């Protein structure tokens, strides 16, 4: 088991007299090698959950285990943080050096990795995100999508088993979002890295193995995306909308036009409608 949350609650003090539960009695397990999309509106608790996964935050009650190691065990926190790579919303906050290859080497250097191994890891990580040709350039003049791919490469260089993307596409344009998602899916399929993609864009969950929906610090849905999207009205109630293709397919079915089962994506929707016509 890659990730196990056992009845986890995380609370913080607003004042001496007032305490808020950001996460409320959550139990969740994630198998190694899966791609999980975790969605919810602002304030749902999804980013708090992300920080619980590598010990940036510790649960108020319950337990978080990464490959069997508890984040509450100070002797295991180093191993946990090597296993769980975090990529956050703003890539500029994750840039350390003025040259790309130096930035990617920063993590392995701090782990005391031998120089030749660092060089190998930098080349491997940059090639995995399609940025090897930029190794001698400065990251600060690159697009948001390119910077975020470099942030992923910096995490990959420490060889994590789990990649957590915490709203990593939130500040990107559609092209940048597509670039980052393509890299994440390739790492999951080709390298077997467990990916936990935290987002408020429901369309980014289309190709996930599992879709976990959070609201007010609790999990309200946890299933394959196709099954979750069937709960159209319930998702609207927690301020989420299914992808437009799915909305259109649902509306057509309600009007008596059945275009078939399964998640329908834009090109596939066009093909199905053309066949019907």
PDB file of C-alpha atoms in Angstrom:
ATOM      1  CA  UNK A   1       0.000   0.000   0.000  1.00  0.00           C
ATOM      2  CA  UNK A   2       1.513   3.320  -1.069  1.00  0.00           C
ATOM      3  CA  UNK A   3      -0.703   5.585   1.049  1.00  0.00           C
ATOM      4  CA  UNK A   4      -2.931   4.783   4.006  1.00  0.00           C
ATOM      5  CA  UNK A   5      -4.896   7.363   5.974  1.00  0.00           C
ATOM      6  CA  UNK A   6      -6.603   5.866   8.997  1.00  0.00           C
ATOM      7  CA  UNK A   7      -9.344   8.074  10.490  1.00  0.00           C
ATOM      8  CA  UNK A   8      -7.273  11.230  10.064  1.00  0.00           C
ATOM      9  CA  UNK A   9      -8.330  14.589  11.455  1.00  0.00           C
ATOM     10  CA  UNK A  10      -6.289  17.772  11.163  1.00  0.00           C
ATOM     11  CA  UNK A  11      -7.297  20.816  13.199  1.00  0.00           C
ATOM     12  CA  UNK A  12      -5.852  24.286  13.561  1.00  0.00           C
ATOM     13  CA  UNK A  13      -6.509  27.123  15.966  1.00  0.00           C
ATOM     14  CA  UNK A  14      -8.228  30.229  14.620  1.00  0.00           C
ATOM     15  CA  UNK A  15      -8.045  31.755  18.074  1.00  0.00           C
ATOM     16  CA  UNK A  16      -7.542  30.567  21.638  1.00  0.00           C
ATOM     17  CA  UNK A  17     -11.230  29.765  21.846  1.00  0.00           C
ATOM     18  CA  UNK A  18     -11.952  28.558  18.324  1.00  0.00           C
ATOM     19  CA  UNK A  19     -10.607  25.496  16.547  1.00  0.00           C
ATOM     20  CA  UNK A  20     -11.349  24.376  12.975  1.00  0.00           C
ATOM     21  CA  UNK A  21     -11.180  20.867  11.527  1.00  0.00           C
ATOM     22  CA  UNK A  22      -9.673  21.186   8.024  1.00  0.00           C
ATOM     23  CA  UNK A  23      -9.736  17.380   7.643  1.00  0.00           C
ATOM     24  CA  UNK A  24     -12.425  15.378   9.407  1.00  0.00           C
ATOM     25  CA  UNK A  25     -12.003  11.678  10.193  1.00  0.00           C
ATOM     26  CA  UNK A  26     -10.791  10.676   6.720  1.00  0.00           C
ATOM     27  CA  UNK A  27      -9.825   7.118   5.817  1.00  0.00           C
ATOM     28  CA  UNK A  28      -8.223   6.583   2.423  1.00  0.00           C
ATOM     29  CA  UNK A  29      -5.945   4.023   0.787  1.00  0.00           C
ATOM     30  CA  UNK A  30      -4.035   4.393  -2.464  1.00  0.00           C
ATOM     31  CA  UNK A  31      -2.399   1.435  -4.184  1.00  0.00           C
ATOM     32  CA  UNK A  32       1.107   1.773  -5.602  1.00  0.00           C
ATOM     33  CA  UNK A  33       1.214   2.655  -9.304  1.00  0.00           C
ATOM     34  CA  UNK A  34      -2.227   4.250  -9.526  1.00  0.00           C
ATOM     35  CA  UNK A  35      -3.180   7.715 -10.788  1.00  0.00           C
ATOM     36  CA  UNK A  36      -5.593   9.395  -8.379  1.00  0.00           C
ATOM     37  CA  UNK A  37      -7.292  12.736  -8.998  1.00  0.00           C
ATOM     38  CA  UNK A  38      -8.312  14.554  -5.811  1.00  0.00           C
ATOM     39  CA  UNK A  39     -10.753  17.382  -6.467  1.00  0.00           C
ATOM     40  CA  UNK A  40     -12.691  19.897  -4.422  1.00  0.00           C
ATOM     41  CA  UNK A  41     -13.522  23.580  -4.330  1.00  0.00           C
ATOM     42  CA  UNK A  42     -11.399  26.074  -2.380  1.00  0.00           C
ATOM     43  CA  UNK A  43     -11.470  25.277   1.322  1.00  0.00           C
ATOM     44  CA  UNK A  44     -12.485  21.641   0.842  1.00  0.00           C
ATOM     45  CA  UNK A  45      -9.324  20.365   2.557  1.00  0.00           C
ATOM     46  CA  UNK A  46      -7.530  18.871  -0.446  1.00  0.00           C
ATOM     47  CA  UNK A  47      -4.297  20.889  -0.064  1.00  0.00           C
ATOM     48  CA  UNK A  48      -4.232  20.179   3.669  1.00  0.00           C
ATOM     49  CA  UNK A  49      -4.456  16.493   2.837  1.00  0.00           C
ATOM     50  CA  UNK A  50      -1.529  16.879   0.406  1.00  0.00           C
ATOM     51  CA  UNK A  51       0.685  18.349   3.121  1.00  0.00           C
ATOM     52  CA  UNK A  52      -0.214  15.480   5.442  1.00  0.00           C
ATOM     53  CA  UNK A  53       1.224  12.998   2.942  1.00  0.00           C
ATOM     54  CA  UNK A  54       4.876  13.919   3.481  1.00  0.00           C
ATOM     55  CA  UNK A  55       4.782  15.204   7.010  1.00  0.00           C
ATOM     56  CA  UNK A  56       4.620  18.923   6.279  1.00  0.00           C
ATOM     57  CA  UNK A  57       1.577  18.686   8.533  1.00  0.00           C
ATOM     58  CA  UNK A  58       0.970  16.020  11.168  1.00  0.00           C
ATOM     59  CA  UNK A  59      -2.505  14.684  11.938  1.00  0.00           C
ATOM     60  CA  UNK A  60      -4.261  15.889  15.066  1.00  0.00           C
ATOM     61  CA  UNK A  61      -5.685  12.390  15.372  1.00  0.00           C
ATOM     62  CA  UNK A  62      -5.451   9.212  13.335  1.00  0.00           C
ATOM     63  CA  UNK A  63      -2.432   8.085  11.339  1.00  0.00           C
ATOM     64  CA  UNK A  64      -0.884   8.701   7.908  1.00  0.00           C
ATOM     65  CA  UNK A  65       1.311   5.899   6.582  1.00  0.00           C
ATOM     66  CA  UNK A  66       3.488   5.963   3.471  1.00  0.00           C
ATOM     67  CA  UNK A  67       4.612   2.463   2.466  1.00  0.00           C
ATOM     68  CA  UNK A  68       3.944   1.416   6.056  1.00  0.00           C
ATOM     69  CA  UNK A  69       5.885   4.282   7.674  1.00  0.00           C
ATOM     70  CA  UNK A  70       3.933   6.662   9.899  1.00  0.00           C
ATOM     71  CA  UNK A  71       4.491  10.403   9.546  1.00  0.00           C
ATOM     72  CA  UNK A  72       4.177  10.550  13.335  1.00  0.00           C
ATOM     73  CA  UNK A  73       7.433   8.580  13.678  1.00  0.00           C
ATOM     74  CA  UNK A  74      10.316  11.121  13.595  1.00  0.00           C
ATOM     75  CA  UNK A  75      12.743   8.340  12.673  1.00  0.00           C
ATOM     76  CA  UNK A  76      10.799   7.682   9.447  1.00  0.00           C
ATOM     77  CA  UNK A  77      10.119  11.222   8.255  1.00  0.00           C
ATOM     78  CA  UNK A  78      13.323  11.394   6.167  1.00  0.00           C
ATOM     79  CA  UNK A  79      12.407   8.204   4.293  1.00  0.00           C
ATOM     80  CA  UNK A  80       8.852   9.466   3.794  1.00  0.00           C
ATOM     81  CA  UNK A  81      10.004  12.748   2.282  1.00  0.00           C
ATOM     82  CA  UNK A  82      12.309  10.884  -0.094  1.00  0.00           C
ATOM     83  CA  UNK A  83       9.348   8.746  -1.150  1.00  0.00           C
ATOM     84  CA  UNK A  84       6.827  11.572  -1.615  1.00  0.00           C
ATOM     85  CA  UNK A  85       7.735  14.336  -4.074  1.00  0.00           C
ATOM     86  CA  UNK A  86       5.635  17.490  -3.845  1.00  0.00           C
ATOM     87  CA  UNK A  87       5.044  19.961  -6.686  1.00  0.00           C
ATOM     88  CA  UNK A  88       3.139  23.082  -5.653  1.00  0.00           C
ATOM     89  CA  UNK A  89       1.046  25.716  -7.411  1.00  0.00           C
ATOM     90  CA  UNK A  90       3.665  28.378  -8.146  1.00  0.00           C
ATOM     91  CA  UNK A  91       6.774  26.994  -9.903  1.00  0.00           C
ATOM     92  CA  UNK A  92       8.718  30.220  -9.262  1.00  0.00           C
ATOM     93  CA  UNK A  93       8.695  29.401  -5.553  1.00  0.00           C
ATOM     94  CA  UNK A  94      10.470  26.103  -6.292  1.00  0.00           C
ATOM     95  CA  UNK A  95      13.318  27.500  -8.392  1.00  0.00           C
ATOM     96  CA  UNK A  96      16.659  27.528  -6.561  1.00  0.00           C
ATOM     97  CA  UNK A  97      19.364  28.142  -9.184  1.00  0.00           C
ATOM     98  CA  UNK A  98      19.739  30.381 -12.233  1.00  0.00           C
ATOM     99  CA  UNK A  99      20.678  27.459 -14.518  1.00  0.00           C
ATOM    100  CA  UNK A 100      18.272  24.579 -15.152  1.00  0.00           C
ATOM    101  CA  UNK A 101      20.674  21.677 -14.545  1.00  0.00           C
ATOM    102  CA  UNK A 102      21.919  23.245 -11.282  1.00  0.00           C
ATOM    103  CA  UNK A 103      18.333  23.601 -10.117  1.00  0.00           C
ATOM    104  CA  UNK A 104      17.544  19.944 -10.839  1.00  0.00           C
ATOM    105  CA  UNK A 105      20.760  18.827  -9.104  1.00  0.00           C
ATOM    106  CA  UNK A 106      19.880  20.666  -5.880  1.00  0.00           C
ATOM    107  CA  UNK A 107      17.791  17.843  -4.368  1.00  0.00           C
ATOM    108  CA  UNK A 108      20.224  14.972  -4.989  1.00  0.00           C
ATOM    109  CA  UNK A 109      23.147  17.127  -3.791  1.00  0.00           C
ATOM    110  CA  UNK A 110      21.379  17.653  -0.481  1.00  0.00           C
ATOM    111  CA  UNK A 111      20.933  13.905  -0.181  1.00  0.00           C
ATOM    112  CA  UNK A 112      24.700  13.449  -0.506  1.00  0.00           C
ATOM    113  CA  UNK A 113      24.467  11.600  -3.815  1.00  0.00           C
ATOM    114  CA  UNK A 114      27.759  10.962  -5.661  1.00  0.00           C
ATOM    115  CA  UNK A 115      28.497  13.435  -8.477  1.00  0.00           C
ATOM    116  CA  UNK A 116      28.289  11.036 -11.434  1.00  0.00           C
ATOM    117  CA  UNK A 117      24.968   9.723 -10.161  1.00  0.00           C
ATOM    118  CA  UNK A 118      23.673  13.296  -9.854  1.00  0.00           C
ATOM    119  CA  UNK A 119      24.614  13.970 -13.491  1.00  0.00           C
ATOM    120  CA  UNK A 120      22.796  10.799 -14.562  1.00  0.00           C
ATOM    121  CA  UNK A 121      19.700  11.719 -12.548  1.00  0.00           C
ATOM    122  CA  UNK A 122      19.597  15.277 -13.915  1.00  0.00           C
ATOM    123  CA  UNK A 123      19.719  13.994 -17.506  1.00  0.00           C
ATOM    124  CA  UNK A 124      17.104  11.327 -16.796  1.00  0.00           C
ATOM    125  CA  UNK A 125      14.717  13.711 -15.004  1.00  0.00           C
ATOM    126  CA  UNK A 126      14.966  16.399 -17.692  1.00  0.00           C
ATOM    127  CA  UNK A 127      14.458  13.855 -20.465  1.00  0.00           C
ATOM    128  CA  UNK A 128      11.335  12.536 -18.714  1.00  0.00           C
ATOM    129  CA  UNK A 129       9.695  15.975 -18.763  1.00  0.00           C
ATOM    130  CA  UNK A 130      10.926  16.776 -22.282  1.00  0.00           C
ATOM    131  CA  UNK A 131      13.288  19.551 -21.155  1.00  0.00           C
ATOM    132  CA  UNK A 132      16.780  18.087 -21.666  1.00  0.00           C
ATOM    133  CA  UNK A 133      17.639  20.612 -24.392  1.00  0.00           C
ATOM    134  CA  UNK A 134      17.074  23.435 -21.868  1.00  0.00           C
ATOM    135  CA  UNK A 135      19.610  22.182 -19.329  1.00  0.00           C
ATOM    136  CA  UNK A 136      22.040  25.109 -19.799  1.00  0.00           C
ATOM    137  CA  UNK A 137      19.363  27.805 -19.876  1.00  0.00           C
ATOM    138  CA  UNK A 138      17.867  29.966 -17.152  1.00  0.00           C
ATOM    139  CA  UNK A 139      14.413  28.877 -15.951  1.00  0.00           C
ATOM    140  CA  UNK A 140      13.206  32.378 -15.143  1.00  0.00           C
ATOM    141  CA  UNK A 141      12.411  33.327 -18.762  1.00  0.00           C
ATOM    142  CA  UNK A 142      10.413  30.179 -19.513  1.00  0.00           C
ATOM    143  CA  UNK A 143       6.657  29.742 -19.775  1.00  0.00           C
ATOM    144  CA  UNK A 144       4.591  28.639 -16.799  1.00  0.00           C
ATOM    145  CA  UNK A 145       4.157  25.157 -18.257  1.00  0.00           C
ATOM    146  CA  UNK A 146       7.890  24.784 -18.842  1.00  0.00           C
ATOM    147  CA  UNK A 147       8.678  25.968 -15.310  1.00  0.00           C
ATOM    148  CA  UNK A 148       6.218  23.507 -13.832  1.00  0.00           C
ATOM    149  CA  UNK A 149       7.746  20.668 -15.862  1.00  0.00           C
ATOM    150  CA  UNK A 150      11.139  21.695 -14.456  1.00  0.00           C
ATOM    151  CA  UNK A 151       9.659  21.640 -10.952  1.00  0.00           C
ATOM    152  CA  UNK A 152       8.539  18.069 -11.616  1.00  0.00           C
ATOM    153  CA  UNK A 153      12.036  17.207 -12.893  1.00  0.00           C
ATOM    154  CA  UNK A 154      13.542  18.611  -9.688  1.00  0.00           C
ATOM    155  CA  UNK A 155      11.325  16.257  -7.694  1.00  0.00           C
ATOM    156  CA  UNK A 156      12.045  13.302  -9.990  1.00  0.00           C
ATOM    157  CA  UNK A 157      15.780  13.690  -9.394  1.00  0.00           C
ATOM    158  CA  UNK A 158      15.331  12.416  -5.828  1.00  0.00           C
ATOM    159  CA  UNK A 159      13.608   9.307  -7.270  1.00  0.00           C
ATOM    160  CA  UNK A 160      10.273   9.505  -5.416  1.00  0.00           C
ATOM    161  CA  UNK A 161       7.796   6.637  -5.489  1.00  0.00           C
ATOM    162  CA  UNK A 162       4.866   9.037  -5.147  1.00  0.00           C
ATOM    163  CA  UNK A 163       4.359  12.316  -6.998  1.00  0.00           C
ATOM    164  CA  UNK A 164       1.895  14.775  -5.463  1.00  0.00           C
ATOM    165  CA  UNK A 165       0.794  17.629  -7.713  1.00  0.00           C
ATOM    166  CA  UNK A 166      -0.822  20.159  -5.378  1.00  0.00           C
ATOM    167  CA  UNK A 167      -2.816  22.509  -7.650  1.00  0.00           C
ATOM    168  CA  UNK A 168       0.185  22.440  -9.984  1.00  0.00           C
ATOM    169  CA  UNK A 169      -1.916  23.410 -13.014  1.00  0.00           C
ATOM    170  CA  UNK A 170      -3.923  26.177 -11.320  1.00  0.00           C
ATOM    171  CA  UNK A 171      -1.781  29.073 -12.603  1.00  0.00           C
ATOM    172  CA  UNK A 172      -1.243  27.692 -16.119  1.00  0.00           C
ATOM    173  CA  UNK A 173      -2.934  28.361 -19.436  1.00  0.00           C
ATOM    174  CA  UNK A 174      -4.570  25.408 -21.261  1.00  0.00           C
ATOM    175  CA  UNK A 175      -1.349  24.586 -23.131  1.00  0.00           C
ATOM    176  CA  UNK A 176       0.680  24.563 -19.900  1.00  0.00           C
ATOM    177  CA  UNK A 177      -1.940  22.441 -18.142  1.00  0.00           C
ATOM    178  CA  UNK A 178      -1.847  19.944 -20.996  1.00  0.00           C
ATOM    179  CA  UNK A 179       1.966  19.753 -20.865  1.00  0.00           C
ATOM    180  CA  UNK A 180       2.038  19.051 -17.129  1.00  0.00           C
ATOM    181  CA  UNK A 181      -0.752  16.451 -17.275  1.00  0.00           C
ATOM    182  CA  UNK A 182       0.944  14.666 -20.183  1.00  0.00           C
ATOM    183  CA  UNK A 183       4.163  14.379 -18.156  1.00  0.00           C
ATOM    184  CA  UNK A 184       2.304  13.142 -15.070  1.00  0.00           C
ATOM    185  CA  UNK A 185       0.476  10.412 -16.984  1.00  0.00           C
ATOM    186  CA  UNK A 186       3.653   9.284 -18.748  1.00  0.00           C
ATOM    187  CA  UNK A 187       5.507   9.025 -15.436  1.00  0.00           C
ATOM    188  CA  UNK A 188       2.649   6.957 -14.050  1.00  0.00           C
ATOM    189  CA  UNK A 189       2.466   4.610 -17.049  1.00  0.00           C
ATOM    190  CA  UNK A 190       6.158   4.304 -17.920  1.00  0.00           C
ATOM    191  CA  UNK A 191       7.851   4.565 -14.517  1.00  0.00           C
ATOM    192  CA  UNK A 192       5.111   3.170 -12.275  1.00  0.00           C
ATOM    193  CA  UNK A 193       5.140   6.304 -10.121  1.00  0.00           C
ATOM    194  CA  UNK A 194       2.021   6.738  -8.010  1.00  0.00           C
ATOM    195  CA  UNK A 195       0.489  10.107  -8.920  1.00  0.00           C
ATOM    196  CA  UNK A 196      -1.884  12.072  -6.702  1.00  0.00           C
ATOM    197  CA  UNK A 197      -3.142  15.011  -8.728  1.00  0.00           C
ATOM    198  CA  UNK A 198      -4.918  17.634  -6.632  1.00  0.00           C
ATOM    199  CA  UNK A 199      -6.984  20.059  -8.666  1.00  0.00           C
ATOM    200  CA  UNK A 200     -10.256  21.950  -8.949  1.00  0.00           C
ATOM    201  CA  UNK A 201     -10.481  21.270 -12.700  1.00  0.00           C
ATOM    202  CA  UNK A 202     -12.819  18.308 -13.101  1.00  0.00           C
ATOM    203  CA  UNK A 203     -11.744  17.686 -16.710  1.00  0.00           C
ATOM    204  CA  UNK A 204      -8.246  16.850 -15.422  1.00  0.00           C
ATOM    205  CA  UNK A 205      -9.727  13.787 -13.729  1.00  0.00           C
ATOM    206  CA  UNK A 206     -10.970  12.245 -16.983  1.00  0.00           C
ATOM    207  CA  UNK A 207      -8.010   9.875 -17.396  1.00  0.00           C
ATOM    208  CA  UNK A 208      -7.406   9.100 -13.717  1.00  0.00           C
ATOM    209  CA  UNK A 209      -7.793   5.599 -12.292  1.00  0.00           C
ATOM    210  CA  UNK A 210      -9.713   7.016  -9.336  1.00  0.00           C
ATOM    211  CA  UNK A 211     -11.484  10.251  -8.570  1.00  0.00           C
ATOM    212  CA  UNK A 212     -11.731  11.373  -4.943  1.00  0.00           C
ATOM    213  CA  UNK A 213     -14.033  14.325  -4.268  1.00  0.00           C
ATOM    214  CA  UNK A 214     -13.705  16.358  -1.078  1.00  0.00           C
ATOM    215  CA  UNK A 215     -16.046  18.846   0.548  1.00  0.00           C
ATOM    216  CA  UNK A 216     -15.786  20.548   3.949  1.00  0.00           C
ATOM    217  CA  UNK A 217     -12.873  18.355   5.022  1.00  0.00           C
ATOM    218  CA  UNK A 218     -14.535  15.051   4.142  1.00  0.00           C
ATOM    219  CA  UNK A 219     -14.514  12.606   1.237  1.00  0.00           C
ATOM    220  CA  UNK A 220     -17.908  12.628  -0.470  1.00  0.00           C
ATOM    221  CA  UNK A 221     -17.075  10.416  -3.494  1.00  0.00           C
ATOM    222  CA  UNK A 222     -14.311   7.893  -4.168  1.00  0.00           C
ATOM    223  CA  UNK A 223     -14.682   5.824  -7.332  1.00  0.00           C
ATOM    224  CA  UNK A 224     -13.734   5.607 -10.993  1.00  0.00           C
ATOM    225  CA  UNK A 225     -14.351   8.961 -12.752  1.00  0.00           C
ATOM    226  CA  UNK A 226     -17.132   7.471 -14.877  1.00  0.00           C
ATOM    227  CA  UNK A 227     -19.057   6.459 -11.754  1.00  0.00           C
ATOM    228  CA  UNK A 228     -18.473   9.761  -9.934  1.00  0.00           C
ATOM    229  CA  UNK A 229     -19.608  11.837 -12.932  1.00  0.00           C
ATOM    230  CA  UNK A 230     -22.984  10.089 -12.799  1.00  0.00           C
ATOM    231  CA  UNK A 231     -23.678  12.033  -9.592  1.00  0.00           C
ATOM    232  CA  UNK A 232     -24.204  15.197 -11.597  1.00  0.00           C
ATOM    233  CA  UNK A 233     -26.572  16.983  -9.191  1.00  0.00           C
ATOM    234  CA  UNK A 234     -24.636  16.018  -6.051  1.00  0.00           C
ATOM    235  CA  UNK A 235     -21.427  17.406  -7.579  1.00  0.00           C
ATOM    236  CA  UNK A 236     -23.210  20.688  -8.335  1.00  0.00           C
ATOM    237  CA  UNK A 237     -24.207  20.848  -4.666  1.00  0.00           C
ATOM    238  CA  UNK A 238     -20.515  20.817  -3.631  1.00  0.00           C
ATOM    239  CA  UNK A 239     -19.665  23.538  -6.197  1.00  0.00           C
ATOM    240  CA  UNK A 240     -18.167  21.219  -8.824  1.00  0.00           C
ATOM    241  CA  UNK A 241     -19.224  20.684 -12.414  1.00  0.00           C
ATOM    242  CA  UNK A 242     -18.572  17.615 -14.515  1.00  0.00           C
ATOM    243  CA  UNK A 243     -16.661  18.197 -17.793  1.00  0.00           C
ATOM    244  CA  UNK A 244     -18.737  19.891 -20.513  1.00  0.00           C
ATOM    245  CA  UNK A 245     -18.685  16.792 -22.701  1.00  0.00           C
ATOM    246  CA  UNK A 246     -20.225  14.783 -19.875  1.00  0.00           C
ATOM    247  CA  UNK A 247     -22.796  17.511 -19.171  1.00  0.00           C
ATOM    248  CA  UNK A 248     -23.844  17.497 -22.829  1.00  0.00           C
ATOM    249  CA  UNK A 249     -24.025  13.697 -22.922  1.00  0.00           C
ATOM    250  CA  UNK A 250     -26.242  13.713 -19.808  1.00  0.00           C
ATOM    251  CA  UNK A 251     -28.504  16.397 -21.282  1.00  0.00           C
ATOM    252  CA  UNK A 252     -28.855  14.441 -24.529  1.00  0.00           C
ATOM    253  CA  UNK A 253     -29.745  11.257 -22.677  1.00  0.00           C
ATOM    254  CA  UNK A 254     -32.383  13.113 -20.661  1.00  0.00           C
ATOM    255  CA  UNK A 255     -33.824  14.326 -23.973  1.00  0.00           C
ATOM    256  CA  UNK A 256     -34.052  10.749 -25.208  1.00  0.00           C
ATOM    257  CA  UNK A 257     -30.853  10.755 -27.299  1.00  0.00           C
ATOM    258  CA  UNK A 258     -28.609   7.995 -26.005  1.00  0.00           C
ATOM    259  CA  UNK A 259     -25.041   8.356 -27.259  1.00  0.00           C
ATOM    260  CA  UNK A 260     -23.678   5.332 -25.393  1.00  0.00           C
ATOM    261  CA  UNK A 261     -22.025   4.498 -22.094  1.00  0.00           C
ATOM    262  CA  UNK A 262     -18.723   5.544 -20.545  1.00  0.00           C
ATOM    263  CA  UNK A 263     -16.855   8.812 -20.194  1.00  0.00           C
ATOM    264  CA  UNK A 264     -17.219  10.812 -23.384  1.00  0.00           C
ATOM    265  CA  UNK A 265     -14.386  13.142 -24.432  1.00  0.00           C
ATOM    266  CA  UNK A 266     -14.640  15.928 -26.992  1.00  0.00           C
ATOM    267  CA  UNK A 267     -13.464  14.094 -30.139  1.00  0.00           C
ATOM    268  CA  UNK A 268     -15.330  10.934 -29.165  1.00  0.00           C
ATOM    269  CA  UNK A 269     -18.506  12.953 -28.526  1.00  0.00           C
ATOM    270  CA  UNK A 270     -18.263  14.426 -32.025  1.00  0.00           C
ATOM    271  CA  UNK A 271     -17.849  10.947 -33.533  1.00  0.00           C
ATOM    272  CA  UNK A 272     -20.835   9.538 -31.642  1.00  0.00           C
ATOM    273  CA  UNK A 273     -23.084  12.443 -32.613  1.00  0.00           C
ATOM    274  CA  UNK A 274     -22.038  12.140 -36.259  1.00  0.00           C
ATOM    275  CA  UNK A 275     -22.898   8.420 -36.227  1.00  0.00           C
ATOM    276  CA  UNK A 276     -26.327   9.183 -34.762  1.00  0.00           C
ATOM    277  CA  UNK A 277     -27.025  11.850 -37.372  1.00  0.00           C
TER     278      UNK A 277
END
